[in-house]
PDB file of C-alpha atoms in Angstrom:
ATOM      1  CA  UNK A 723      30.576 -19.470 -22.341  1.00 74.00           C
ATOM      2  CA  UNK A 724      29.398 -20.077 -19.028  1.00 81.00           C
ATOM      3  CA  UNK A 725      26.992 -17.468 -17.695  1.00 84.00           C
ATOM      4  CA  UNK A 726      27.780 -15.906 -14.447  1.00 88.00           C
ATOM      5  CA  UNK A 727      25.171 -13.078 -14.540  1.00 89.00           C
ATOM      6  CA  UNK A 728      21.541 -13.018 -13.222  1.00 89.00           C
ATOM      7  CA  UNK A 729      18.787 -11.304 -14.875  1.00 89.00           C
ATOM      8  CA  UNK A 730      18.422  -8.457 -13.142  1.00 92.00           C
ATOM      9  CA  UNK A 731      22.102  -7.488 -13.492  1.00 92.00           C
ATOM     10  CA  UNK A 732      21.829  -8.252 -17.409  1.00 92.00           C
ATOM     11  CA  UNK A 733      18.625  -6.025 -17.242  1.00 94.00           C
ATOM     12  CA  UNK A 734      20.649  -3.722 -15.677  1.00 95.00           C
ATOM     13  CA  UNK A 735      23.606  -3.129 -18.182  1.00 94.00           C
ATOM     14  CA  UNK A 736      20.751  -3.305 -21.205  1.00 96.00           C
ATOM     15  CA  UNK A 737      19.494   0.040 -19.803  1.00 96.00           C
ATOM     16  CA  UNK A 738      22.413   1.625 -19.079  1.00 96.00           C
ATOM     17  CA  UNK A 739      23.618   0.880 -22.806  1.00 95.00           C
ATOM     18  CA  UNK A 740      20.309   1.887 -24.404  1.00 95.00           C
ATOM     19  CA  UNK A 741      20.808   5.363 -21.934  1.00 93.00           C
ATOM     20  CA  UNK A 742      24.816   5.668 -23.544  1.00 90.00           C
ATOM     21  CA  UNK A 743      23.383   5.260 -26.566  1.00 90.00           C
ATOM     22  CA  UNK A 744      20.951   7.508 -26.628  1.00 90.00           C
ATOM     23  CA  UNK A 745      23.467  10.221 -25.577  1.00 85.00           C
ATOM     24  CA  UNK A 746      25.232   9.424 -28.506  1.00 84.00           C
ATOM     25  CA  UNK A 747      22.794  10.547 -30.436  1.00 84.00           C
ATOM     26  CA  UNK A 748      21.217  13.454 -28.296  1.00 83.00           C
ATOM     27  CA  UNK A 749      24.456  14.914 -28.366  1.00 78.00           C
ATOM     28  CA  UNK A 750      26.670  16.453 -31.091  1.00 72.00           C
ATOM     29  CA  UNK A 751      29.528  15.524 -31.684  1.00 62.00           C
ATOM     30  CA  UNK A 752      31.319  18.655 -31.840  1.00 62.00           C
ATOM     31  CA  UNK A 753      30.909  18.598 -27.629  1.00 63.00           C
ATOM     32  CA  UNK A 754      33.345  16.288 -25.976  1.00 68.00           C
ATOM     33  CA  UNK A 755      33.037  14.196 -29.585  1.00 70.00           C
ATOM     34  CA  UNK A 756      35.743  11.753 -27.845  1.00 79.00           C
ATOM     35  CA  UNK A 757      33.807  10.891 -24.439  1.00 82.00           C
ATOM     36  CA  UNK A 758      30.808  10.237 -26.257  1.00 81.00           C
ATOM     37  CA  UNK A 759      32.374   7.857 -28.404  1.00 82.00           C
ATOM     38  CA  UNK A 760      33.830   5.829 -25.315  1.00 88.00           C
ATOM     39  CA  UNK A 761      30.413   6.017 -23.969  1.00 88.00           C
ATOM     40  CA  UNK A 762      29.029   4.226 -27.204  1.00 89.00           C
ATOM     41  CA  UNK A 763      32.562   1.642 -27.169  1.00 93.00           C
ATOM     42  CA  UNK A 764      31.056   1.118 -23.340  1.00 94.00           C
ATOM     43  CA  UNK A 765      28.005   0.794 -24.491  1.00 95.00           C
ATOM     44  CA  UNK A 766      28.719  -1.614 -27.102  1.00 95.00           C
ATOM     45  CA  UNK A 767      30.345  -4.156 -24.509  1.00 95.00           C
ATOM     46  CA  UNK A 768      27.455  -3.999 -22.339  1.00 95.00           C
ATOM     47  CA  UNK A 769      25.176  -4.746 -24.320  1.00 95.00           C
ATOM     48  CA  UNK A 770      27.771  -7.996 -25.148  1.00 94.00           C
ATOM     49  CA  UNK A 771      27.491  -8.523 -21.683  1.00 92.00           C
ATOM     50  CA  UNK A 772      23.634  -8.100 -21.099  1.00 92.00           C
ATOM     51  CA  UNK A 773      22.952 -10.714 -24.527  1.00 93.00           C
ATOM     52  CA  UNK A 774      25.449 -13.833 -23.689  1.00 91.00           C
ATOM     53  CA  UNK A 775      25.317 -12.964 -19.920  1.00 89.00           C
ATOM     54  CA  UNK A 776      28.870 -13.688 -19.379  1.00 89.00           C
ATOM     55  CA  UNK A 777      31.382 -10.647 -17.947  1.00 88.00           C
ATOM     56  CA  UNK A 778      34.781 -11.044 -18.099  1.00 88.00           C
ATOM     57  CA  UNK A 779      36.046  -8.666 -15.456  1.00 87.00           C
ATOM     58  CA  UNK A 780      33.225 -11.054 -12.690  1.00 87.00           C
ATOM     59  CA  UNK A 781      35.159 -14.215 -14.070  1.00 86.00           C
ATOM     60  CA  UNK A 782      38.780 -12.794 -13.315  1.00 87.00           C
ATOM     61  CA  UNK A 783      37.972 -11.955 -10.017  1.00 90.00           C
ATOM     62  CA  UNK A 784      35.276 -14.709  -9.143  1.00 87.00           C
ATOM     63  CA  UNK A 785      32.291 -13.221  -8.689  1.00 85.00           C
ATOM     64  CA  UNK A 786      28.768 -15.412  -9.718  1.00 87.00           C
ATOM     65  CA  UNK A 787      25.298 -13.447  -9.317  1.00 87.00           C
ATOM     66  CA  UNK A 788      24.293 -16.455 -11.821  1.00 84.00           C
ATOM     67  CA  UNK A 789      21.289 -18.025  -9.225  1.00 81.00           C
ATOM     68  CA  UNK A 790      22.371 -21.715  -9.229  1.00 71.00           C
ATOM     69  CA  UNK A 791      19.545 -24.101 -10.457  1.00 64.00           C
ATOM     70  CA  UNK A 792      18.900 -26.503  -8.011  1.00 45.00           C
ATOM     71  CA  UNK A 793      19.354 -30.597  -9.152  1.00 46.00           C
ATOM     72  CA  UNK A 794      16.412 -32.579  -9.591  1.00 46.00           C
TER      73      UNK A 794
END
């Protein structure tokens, strides 16, 4: 897969999946069980996203924050 994520946005959706996670937890279940679950399902892909540093949804429309390496 080509990467088309920089490091700071990767960075970005590790903490926000480590915070959806942790909500998970914190939380019972009992108390909106089913939007807690979609936050962990969220969670889940961004941490996908954060690891191979490749998003889908920037591919179909285009968008690079990759930094391009400059040719020696």
């Amino acid at each position: 897969m080509v990467k088309n994520q920089s490091d700071k946005d990767r960075i970005i959706r590790a903490v926000i999946a480590v915070i959806l996670i942790g909500a998970y937890f914190a939380m019972p279940t009992s108390i909106n069980g089913t939007i807690i679950t979609a936050g962990l399902v969220v969670a889940g892909v961004l941490i996908f996203n954060a690891v191979s540093g490749t998003c889908m949804i920037y591919r179909a429309f285009g968008i690079n924050t990759c930094p391009i390496k400059d040719s020696e």
